């Protein structure tokens, strides 16, 4: 938690919504639609999220917010904040959009409940993961699903996440076409030379290359920006 998984999801939502008129559907199980909308406004306007929440905005902030509000109004972003939603319910809601569906974002997998109640959480997460894979195929639309990690990285000297750190199920790694991790060195090392730098680690890519992309982390806006720096991962 705190590494920026919701922020990167919103970055991708905004990027997709700017490129297409098709709907970007966000299933947000952790926070309210109002909270998420505020995060979107902060990211798009580049206005300090804390100032936005407290209402302590300057004149320039208001101007940027007005511009961002107009742009967001023109984007087809739909937010569902039902915390108890199931995969079949997600599928039913998305089907109603027909061909007007461009991207599904789920934040996040470990908050979901499987259709079959079981005491085995690993099996339950595996069932959810598989159901999301089937949904993506049936709807013919990409599904971006956030996931928590285990505490594995905290016990290692190199705290960059690995595929084995995916929490509660190896089936996530198996089902996903692409697995992305976020790593910020300043999260663990306050004295690092890489302040406000995030590594977007492409740990799995079924149809392409793996590697690491450096992004700029703008914490006050809870968003990332590109640095146009790409490093190949070691083979």
mmCIF file of C-alpha atoms in Angstrom:
data_model
loop_
_atom_site.group_PDB
_atom_site.id
_atom_site.type_symbol
_atom_site.label_atom_id
_atom_site.label_comp_id
_atom_site.label_asym_id
_atom_site.label_seq_id
_atom_site.Cartn_x
_atom_site.Cartn_y
_atom_site.Cartn_z
ATOM 1 C CA UNK A 1 0.000 0.000 0.000
ATOM 2 C CA UNK A 2 1.110 3.552 -0.722
ATOM 3 C CA UNK A 3 3.284 2.724 -3.729
ATOM 4 C CA UNK A 4 0.792 4.224 -6.200
ATOM 5 C CA UNK A 5 -1.326 1.440 -7.708
ATOM 6 C CA UNK A 6 -4.522 3.534 -7.732
ATOM 7 C CA UNK A 7 -2.581 6.496 -9.133
ATOM 8 C CA UNK A 8 -1.153 4.489 -12.033
ATOM 9 C CA UNK A 9 -4.631 3.102 -12.739
ATOM 10 C CA UNK A 10 -6.040 6.632 -12.939
ATOM 11 C CA UNK A 11 -3.141 7.685 -15.188
ATOM 12 C CA UNK A 12 -4.075 4.886 -17.565
ATOM 13 C CA UNK A 13 -7.782 5.732 -17.327
ATOM 14 C CA UNK A 14 -7.137 9.362 -18.266
ATOM 15 C CA UNK A 15 -4.778 8.404 -21.100
ATOM 16 C CA UNK A 16 -7.302 5.934 -22.537
ATOM 17 C CA UNK A 17 -10.227 8.355 -22.176
ATOM 18 C CA UNK A 18 -8.312 11.049 -24.074
ATOM 19 C CA UNK A 19 -7.556 8.695 -26.960
ATOM 20 C CA UNK A 20 -11.023 7.230 -27.480
ATOM 21 C CA UNK A 21 -14.661 8.159 -27.074
ATOM 22 C CA UNK A 22 -15.373 4.658 -25.767
ATOM 23 C CA UNK A 23 -16.196 4.219 -22.088
ATOM 24 C CA UNK A 24 -13.505 3.654 -19.481
ATOM 25 C CA UNK A 25 -15.238 1.861 -16.602
ATOM 26 C CA UNK A 26 -13.617 1.998 -13.158
ATOM 27 C CA UNK A 27 -14.817 -0.433 -10.499
ATOM 28 C CA UNK A 28 -13.497 1.147 -7.297
ATOM 29 C CA UNK A 29 -13.958 -1.155 -4.307
ATOM 30 C CA UNK A 30 -11.823 0.802 -1.837
ATOM 31 C CA UNK A 31 -12.960 4.431 -1.971
ATOM 32 C CA UNK A 32 -16.097 6.357 -2.891
ATOM 33 C CA UNK A 33 -16.838 7.715 -6.358
ATOM 34 C CA UNK A 34 -16.524 11.253 -4.941
ATOM 35 C CA UNK A 35 -13.049 10.517 -3.551
ATOM 36 C CA UNK A 36 -11.963 9.006 -6.853
ATOM 37 C CA UNK A 37 -13.363 11.961 -8.814
ATOM 38 C CA UNK A 38 -11.311 14.279 -6.602
ATOM 39 C CA UNK A 39 -8.189 12.224 -7.340
ATOM 40 C CA UNK A 40 -8.940 12.472 -11.071
ATOM 41 C CA UNK A 41 -9.367 16.248 -10.792
ATOM 42 C CA UNK A 42 -6.096 16.626 -8.887
ATOM 43 C CA UNK A 43 -4.213 14.512 -11.449
ATOM 44 C CA UNK A 44 -5.684 16.177 -14.520
ATOM 45 C CA UNK A 45 -5.405 19.757 -13.202
ATOM 46 C CA UNK A 46 -2.041 19.198 -11.467
ATOM 47 C CA UNK A 47 -3.499 20.753 -8.327
ATOM 48 C CA UNK A 48 -2.273 19.677 -4.884
ATOM 49 C CA UNK A 49 -4.706 17.002 -3.673
ATOM 50 C CA UNK A 50 -4.453 18.148 -0.050
ATOM 51 C CA UNK A 51 -5.339 21.735 -1.000
ATOM 52 C CA UNK A 52 -8.242 20.416 -3.049
ATOM 53 C CA UNK A 53 -9.606 18.402 -0.114
ATOM 54 C CA UNK A 54 -9.191 21.286 2.344
ATOM 55 C CA UNK A 55 -10.457 23.942 -0.060
ATOM 56 C CA UNK A 56 -7.301 26.075 0.324
ATOM 57 C CA UNK A 57 -6.780 26.724 -3.384
ATOM 58 C CA UNK A 58 -5.125 29.736 -4.960
ATOM 59 C CA UNK A 59 -6.301 31.644 -8.035
ATOM 60 C CA UNK A 60 -4.072 29.653 -10.403
ATOM 61 C CA UNK A 61 -5.354 26.413 -8.874
ATOM 62 C CA UNK A 62 -8.945 27.405 -9.611
ATOM 63 C CA UNK A 63 -8.063 28.226 -13.217
ATOM 64 C CA UNK A 64 -6.394 24.843 -13.683
ATOM 65 C CA UNK A 65 -9.356 23.113 -12.036
ATOM 66 C CA UNK A 66 -11.804 24.866 -14.353
ATOM 67 C CA UNK A 67 -9.842 23.701 -17.387
ATOM 68 C CA UNK A 68 -9.527 20.156 -16.050
ATOM 69 C CA UNK A 69 -13.228 20.020 -15.206
ATOM 70 C CA UNK A 70 -14.101 20.892 -18.793
ATOM 71 C CA UNK A 71 -11.765 18.229 -20.152
ATOM 72 C CA UNK A 72 -13.024 15.555 -17.730
ATOM 73 C CA UNK A 73 -16.629 16.342 -18.631
ATOM 74 C CA UNK A 74 -15.778 15.465 -22.220
ATOM 75 C CA UNK A 75 -14.242 12.127 -21.224
ATOM 76 C CA UNK A 76 -16.301 8.958 -21.054
ATOM 77 C CA UNK A 77 -15.151 7.767 -17.612
ATOM 78 C CA UNK A 78 -17.709 5.803 -15.587
ATOM 79 C CA UNK A 79 -17.138 5.034 -11.886
ATOM 80 C CA UNK A 80 -18.852 2.253 -9.921
ATOM 81 C CA UNK A 81 -18.004 2.257 -6.204
ATOM 82 C CA UNK A 82 -20.030 -0.782 -5.118
ATOM 83 C CA UNK A 83 -17.698 -2.491 -2.627
ATOM 84 C CA UNK A 84 -19.524 -5.836 -2.843
ATOM 85 C CA UNK A 85 -19.686 -6.208 -6.614
ATOM 86 C CA UNK A 86 -18.992 -9.622 -8.155
ATOM 87 C CA UNK A 87 -17.476 -10.485 -11.527
ATOM 88 C CA UNK A 88 -20.878 -11.539 -12.999
ATOM 89 C CA UNK A 89 -22.321 -8.170 -11.922
ATOM 90 C CA UNK A 90 -19.381 -6.344 -13.494
ATOM 91 C CA UNK A 91 -19.875 -8.283 -16.703
ATOM 92 C CA UNK A 92 -23.615 -7.514 -16.792
ATOM 93 C CA UNK A 93 -23.019 -3.777 -16.315
ATOM 94 C CA UNK A 94 -20.313 -3.683 -18.977
ATOM 95 C CA UNK A 95 -22.398 -5.651 -21.481
ATOM 96 C CA UNK A 96 -24.977 -2.840 -21.450
ATOM 97 C CA UNK A 97 -22.374 -0.555 -23.016
ATOM 98 C CA UNK A 98 -22.070 -2.864 -26.025
ATOM 99 C CA UNK A 99 -19.441 -1.707 -28.509
ATOM 100 C CA UNK A 100 -18.996 1.547 -26.588
ATOM 101 C CA UNK A 101 -16.695 -0.100 -24.028
ATOM 102 C CA UNK A 102 -12.972 0.611 -24.259
ATOM 103 C CA UNK A 103 -11.337 -0.343 -20.956
ATOM 104 C CA UNK A 104 -12.251 -1.896 -17.586
ATOM 105 C CA UNK A 105 -10.251 -0.999 -14.467
ATOM 106 C CA UNK A 106 -10.692 -2.802 -11.133
ATOM 107 C CA UNK A 107 -9.192 -1.466 -7.899
ATOM 108 C CA UNK A 108 -8.430 -3.916 -6.450
ATOM 109 C CA UNK A 109 -8.604 -7.723 -6.758
ATOM 110 C CA UNK A 110 -8.140 -8.709 -3.099
ATOM 111 C CA UNK A 111 -11.255 -6.729 -2.100
ATOM 112 C CA UNK A 112 -13.442 -8.860 -4.374
ATOM 113 C CA UNK A 113 -15.477 -11.859 -3.273
ATOM 114 C CA UNK A 114 -15.747 -15.023 -5.348
ATOM 115 C CA UNK A 115 -19.090 -16.447 -6.480
ATOM 116 C CA UNK A 116 -18.441 -19.576 -4.410
ATOM 117 C CA UNK A 117 -17.943 -19.007 -0.700
ATOM 118 C CA UNK A 118 -14.921 -20.906 0.562
ATOM 119 C CA UNK A 119 -12.522 -20.793 3.496
ATOM 120 C CA UNK A 120 -9.631 -21.199 1.072
ATOM 121 C CA UNK A 121 -8.771 -17.637 0.038
ATOM 122 C CA UNK A 122 -6.129 -18.784 -2.456
ATOM 123 C CA UNK A 123 -8.758 -20.815 -4.335
ATOM 124 C CA UNK A 124 -11.195 -17.891 -4.157
ATOM 125 C CA UNK A 125 -8.685 -15.421 -5.618
ATOM 126 C CA UNK A 126 -7.792 -17.966 -8.314
ATOM 127 C CA UNK A 127 -11.481 -18.214 -9.256
ATOM 128 C CA UNK A 128 -11.827 -14.407 -9.382
ATOM 129 C CA UNK A 129 -8.678 -14.092 -11.492
ATOM 130 C CA UNK A 130 -9.891 -16.723 -13.944
ATOM 131 C CA UNK A 131 -13.351 -15.110 -14.130
ATOM 132 C CA UNK A 132 -11.794 -11.743 -14.992
ATOM 133 C CA UNK A 133 -9.748 -13.391 -17.743
ATOM 134 C CA UNK A 134 -12.920 -14.931 -19.191
ATOM 135 C CA UNK A 135 -14.759 -11.593 -18.912
ATOM 136 C CA UNK A 136 -12.012 -9.816 -20.855
ATOM 137 C CA UNK A 137 -12.210 -12.432 -23.597
ATOM 138 C CA UNK A 138 -16.016 -12.454 -23.800
ATOM 139 C CA UNK A 139 -16.302 -8.655 -23.873
ATOM 140 C CA UNK A 140 -13.215 -8.330 -26.110
ATOM 141 C CA UNK A 141 -11.891 -5.472 -24.001
ATOM 142 C CA UNK A 142 -8.740 -5.042 -21.884
ATOM 143 C CA UNK A 143 -9.178 -5.471 -18.128
ATOM 144 C CA UNK A 144 -6.684 -3.703 -15.877
ATOM 145 C CA UNK A 145 -6.866 -5.161 -12.376
ATOM 146 C CA UNK A 146 -4.924 -3.771 -9.430
ATOM 147 C CA UNK A 147 -3.529 -6.265 -6.928
ATOM 148 C CA UNK A 148 -1.854 -6.155 -3.541
ATOM 149 C CA UNK A 149 1.508 -7.768 -2.975
ATOM 150 C CA UNK A 150 2.602 -10.032 -0.165
ATOM 151 C CA UNK A 151 5.077 -8.766 2.439
ATOM 152 C CA UNK A 152 7.863 -10.545 0.526
ATOM 153 C CA UNK A 153 9.665 -7.399 -0.707
ATOM 154 C CA UNK A 154 9.971 -6.012 2.825
ATOM 155 C CA UNK A 155 12.061 -8.996 3.932
ATOM 156 C CA UNK A 156 14.552 -8.667 1.045
ATOM 157 C CA UNK A 157 17.478 -6.316 0.613
ATOM 158 C CA UNK A 158 16.344 -5.582 -2.943
ATOM 159 C CA UNK A 159 12.741 -4.565 -2.402
ATOM 160 C CA UNK A 160 11.718 -4.464 -6.045
ATOM 161 C CA UNK A 161 8.630 -6.670 -6.453
ATOM 162 C CA UNK A 162 8.809 -10.028 -8.206
ATOM 163 C CA UNK A 163 6.108 -12.241 -9.701
ATOM 164 C CA UNK A 164 6.305 -14.505 -6.656
ATOM 165 C CA UNK A 165 5.107 -11.564 -4.512
ATOM 166 C CA UNK A 166 1.613 -11.496 -6.026
ATOM 167 C CA UNK A 167 -0.622 -11.913 -3.021
ATOM 168 C CA UNK A 168 -2.781 -14.972 -2.349
ATOM 169 C CA UNK A 169 -2.474 -16.691 -5.701
ATOM 170 C CA UNK A 170 -0.017 -17.759 -8.377
ATOM 171 C CA UNK A 171 -2.999 -17.857 -10.728
ATOM 172 C CA UNK A 172 -2.793 -14.068 -11.094
ATOM 173 C CA UNK A 173 0.596 -14.463 -12.757
ATOM 174 C CA UNK A 174 -0.741 -17.306 -14.895
ATOM 175 C CA UNK A 175 -3.925 -15.542 -16.041
ATOM 176 C CA UNK A 176 -2.480 -12.078 -16.698
ATOM 177 C CA UNK A 177 -1.156 -11.218 -20.152
ATOM 178 C CA UNK A 178 0.887 -8.376 -18.673
ATOM 179 C CA UNK A 179 2.081 -7.867 -15.083
ATOM 180 C CA UNK A 180 3.297 -4.412 -14.057
ATOM 181 C CA UNK A 181 4.880 -3.490 -10.727
ATOM 182 C CA UNK A 182 5.601 -0.050 -9.283
ATOM 183 C CA UNK A 183 8.749 0.529 -7.240
ATOM 184 C CA UNK A 184 9.767 3.816 -5.629
ATOM 185 C CA UNK A 185 13.137 3.751 -3.909
ATOM 186 C CA UNK A 186 12.290 6.797 -1.767
ATOM 187 C CA UNK A 187 9.426 4.805 -0.230
ATOM 188 C CA UNK A 188 12.028 2.653 1.539
ATOM 189 C CA UNK A 189 15.136 4.866 1.435
ATOM 190 C CA UNK A 190 14.493 8.521 2.381
ATOM 191 C CA UNK A 191 18.095 9.449 1.495
ATOM 192 C CA UNK A 192 18.029 7.951 -1.995
ATOM 193 C CA UNK A 193 19.373 9.901 -4.958
ATOM 194 C CA UNK A 194 16.264 8.860 -6.883
ATOM 195 C CA UNK A 195 13.768 11.121 -5.136
ATOM 196 C CA UNK A 196 10.325 11.122 -6.761
ATOM 197 C CA UNK A 197 11.395 8.545 -9.340
ATOM 198 C CA UNK A 198 9.218 5.485 -9.875
ATOM 199 C CA UNK A 199 10.150 2.345 -11.750
ATOM 200 C CA UNK A 200 7.338 0.766 -13.753
ATOM 201 C CA UNK A 201 8.544 -2.819 -13.984
ATOM 202 C CA UNK A 202 7.118 -4.917 -16.824
ATOM 203 C CA UNK A 203 7.612 -8.297 -15.134
ATOM 204 C CA UNK A 204 5.530 -10.301 -17.602
ATOM 205 C CA UNK A 205 4.465 -9.516 -21.140
ATOM 206 C CA UNK A 206 2.875 -12.373 -23.044
ATOM 207 C CA UNK A 207 3.214 -10.646 -26.401
ATOM 208 C CA UNK A 208 6.212 -8.380 -25.964
ATOM 209 C CA UNK A 209 9.317 -7.364 -24.073
ATOM 210 C CA UNK A 210 9.871 -7.130 -20.334
ATOM 211 C CA UNK A 211 11.889 -4.309 -18.788
ATOM 212 C CA UNK A 212 11.701 -1.181 -16.661
ATOM 213 C CA UNK A 213 10.439 2.299 -17.477
ATOM 214 C CA UNK A 214 11.299 5.233 -15.225
ATOM 215 C CA UNK A 215 8.471 7.617 -14.378
ATOM 216 C CA UNK A 216 8.353 10.839 -12.417
ATOM 217 C CA UNK A 217 6.244 10.492 -9.242
ATOM 218 C CA UNK A 218 4.362 13.709 -8.428
ATOM 219 C CA UNK A 219 3.058 12.873 -4.986
ATOM 220 C CA UNK A 220 1.187 16.108 -4.336
ATOM 221 C CA UNK A 221 -0.915 15.394 -7.433
ATOM 222 C CA UNK A 222 -0.912 11.608 -6.857
ATOM 223 C CA UNK A 223 0.095 11.038 -10.452
ATOM 224 C CA UNK A 224 2.996 9.867 -12.621
ATOM 225 C CA UNK A 225 4.578 11.457 -15.676
ATOM 226 C CA UNK A 226 6.946 9.946 -18.219
ATOM 227 C CA UNK A 227 10.694 10.500 -18.178
ATOM 228 C CA UNK A 228 11.217 8.763 -21.523
ATOM 229 C CA UNK A 229 13.887 6.527 -19.995
ATOM 230 C CA UNK A 230 13.698 2.819 -20.739
ATOM 231 C CA UNK A 231 16.048 0.115 -19.449
ATOM 232 C CA UNK A 232 16.070 -3.474 -20.627
ATOM 233 C CA UNK A 233 15.760 -5.982 -17.827
ATOM 234 C CA UNK A 234 18.533 -8.550 -17.379
ATOM 235 C CA UNK A 235 17.844 -11.892 -18.991
#
